[in-house]
C-alpha angles and dihedrals in degrees: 000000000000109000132126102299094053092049092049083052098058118035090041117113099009111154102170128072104192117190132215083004105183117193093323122286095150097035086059085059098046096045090064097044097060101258137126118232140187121195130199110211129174089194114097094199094049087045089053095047084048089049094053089043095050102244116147104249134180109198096214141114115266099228092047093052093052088044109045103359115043098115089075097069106103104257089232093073100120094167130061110198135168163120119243114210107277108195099107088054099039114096075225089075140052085280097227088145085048097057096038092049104117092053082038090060087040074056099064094041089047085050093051093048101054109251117159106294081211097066090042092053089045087053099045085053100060087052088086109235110074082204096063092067089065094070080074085053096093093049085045098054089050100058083043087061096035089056094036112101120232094020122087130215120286105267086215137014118195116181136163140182139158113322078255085081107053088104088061105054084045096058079048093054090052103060090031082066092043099055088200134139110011089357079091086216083303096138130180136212100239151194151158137193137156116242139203106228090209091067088060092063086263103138086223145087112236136136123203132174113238131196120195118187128170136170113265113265088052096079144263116310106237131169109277100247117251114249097200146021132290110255101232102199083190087059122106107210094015090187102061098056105131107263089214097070082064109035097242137091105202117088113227121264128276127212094250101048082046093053091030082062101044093049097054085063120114107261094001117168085204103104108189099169078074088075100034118110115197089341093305114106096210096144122158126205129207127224118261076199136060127256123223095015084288106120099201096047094078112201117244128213135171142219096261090056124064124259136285109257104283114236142155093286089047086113079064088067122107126227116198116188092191145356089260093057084051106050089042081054085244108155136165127194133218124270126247083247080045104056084032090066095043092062082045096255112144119281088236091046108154097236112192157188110001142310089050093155087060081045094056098039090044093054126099106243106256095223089061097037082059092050098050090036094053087038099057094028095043111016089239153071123281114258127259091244090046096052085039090061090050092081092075129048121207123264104250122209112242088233098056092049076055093050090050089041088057093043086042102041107003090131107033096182072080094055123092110292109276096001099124095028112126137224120246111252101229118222117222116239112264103259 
């Protein structure tokens, strides 16, 4: 079942680490641009949906694989990507790496000019939220792999988080560009933005910082160039804005040609009949979150508009058909396939275990993650037969999601603490 050969399988060939990989959002995106990738993921129910997709997975905690386990990355991974958790960042969140951000960036610097890692992790952890020092995980990987005999520096590093964190990938950039301290003079042609994830064909709102970096010799690093328009909530007829202040001539997504699409797939768990009324599909949905920072004025958005930022909570929204099914207090709520499409996974995505809602919502959009990807691997943007093929994911066999769990969790005193244990079943009392 797992032994040598399917490891060899398996991991051969792999040019992408992706860290805190989630379910798969840029292995997605790797996956359709022709790439190999590997993800290290602490969450048991990510890992099981990555298992039952076919993505390489290691079921470990970050920190601990650089520390005690990086030997086992394959030694062909050429690109670092990933998306450190960005809860203590996001203005979601209770904001301690926010308000910490300035000693966060002296951290960075500390880190690349060799001061004790022990002083830097005693530090980090009086800063109150252990989640805030893994913003520090992808630098760290890449001095791993630049004093480690025998593996050469990462060729490219793409990483994103919340727009919060834009200082941060700047302050990156700038010693990645530098190749001082523990760099060793390896230097790195950098640069961050923040994108809109709706001008790269995605049906939602969304904003991340992104940082690309790749070795000289590969290119200059430029913006990936938007595909579609800003959405402008503020905008009358949104529709109508002139495409040539932007460069582009499609209009961005909205929720219902996203959905519409999906649901004409073969075999597509996407039903959009559901949220037809007489034939039309003119739904609305109605904000699990406040707008305005008001909590009880929910913003409203309809189907000819894209999403609300998915996010964990995206199973609280409420979808109204129709007037009547609102004021009767009447809602639906989007599917798991249905929240899936929205962030541009593949309408057939094999969604699994359990919080897949938090899955969904956690994940980098795939459609993104082709553009940044292509972007830093290729200097270019991702075909249109290449972005076309994303809408379906490949079947995958259920031995060969076996054959990733054992290679992922075979031993499972290596996994996360606590993450297979199981509950007790309780037994009821005799009558």
């Amino acid at each position: 079942m797992n032994g040598p050969g399917t490891q060899v399988q398996h991991l051969d060939g792999i040019r992408v680490l992706d860290l805190f990989a989630g379910p798969g959002g840029l292995d997605v995106a790797a996956h359709f641009l022709g790439y190999k990738s590997i993800g290290i993921e602490w969450d048991r129910n990510a890992c099981e949906t990555r298992y039952a997709a076919g993505l390489a997975t290691i079921h470990a905690d970050v920190s601990v694989m650089r520390k005690n386990r990086f030997d086992e990355i394959p030694r062909s991974v050429e690109v670092l990507a990933g998306g450190p958790p960005c809860q203590s960042f996001s203005v979601a969140g209770k904001g301690a790496g926010l308000q910490a951000l300035e000693r966060v960036k002296q951290f960075i610097r500390r880190l690349v000019h060799g001061e004790s890692e022990a002083e830097i992790d005693e530090d980090l952890h009086n800063l109150g939220d252990p989640r805030t020092a893994l913003v520090l995980e992808p630098l760290r990987w890449l001095i791993k792999a630049i004093e480690t005999e025998d593996r050469e520096p990462y060729k490219a590093i793409v990483l994103e988080q919340v727009p919060t964190v834009l200082p941060l990938w700047e302050v990156y950039a700038e010693v990645l560009r530098s190749g001082e301290g523990r760099l060793n003079g390896h230097k790195y042609e950098a640069e961050c933005w923040v994108l809109r994830t709706e001008q790269f064909g995605v049906p939602q709102t969304r904003t991340r910082a992104v940082l690309v970096a790749r070795r000289p010799g590969l290119g200059a690093v430029v913006r990936p160039t938007a595909t579609h328009l800003p959405f402008d909530r503020h905008r009358g007829d949104r529709r109508k804005a002139d495409p040539r202040i932007f460069g582009v001539e499609r209009p961005w997504i909205s929720m219902a040609e996203a959905l519409e699409s999906a649901s004409e797939l073969d075999g597509s768990p996407v039903d959009a009949s559901r949220l037809r009324t007489n034939g039309s599909m003119e739904f609305f949905v109605i904000s699990n979150y406040g707008s305005g920072g008001d909590p009880k004025n929910r913003g409203r958005r309809d189907s000819s508009e894209p999403a609300f930022t998915v996010t964990g909570k995206v199973s609280r929204n409420k979808v109204y058909r129709n007037k009547a099914d609102f004021e009767a207090n009447e809602p639906d709520r989007f599917t798991i396939p249905e929240s899936g499409v929205l962030q541009t996974f593949p309408h057939n995505f094999p969604w699994s275990g359990k919080d897949q809602a938090q899955q969904v919502g956690n994940a980098v959009p795939p459609r993104l993650g082709m553009h940044v990807l292509s972007n830093a691997l290729r200097g270019e943007a991702p075909l249109t037969e290449e972005l076309r093929a994303a809408a379906t994911w490949p079947a995958v066999p259920p031995a060969t999601a076996e054959e990733l769990r054992a290679i992922g969790c075979g031993d499972q005193s290596r996994c996360p603490p606590e993450s297979h244990k199981v509950s007790p079943v309780r037994r009821r009392s005799a009558p």
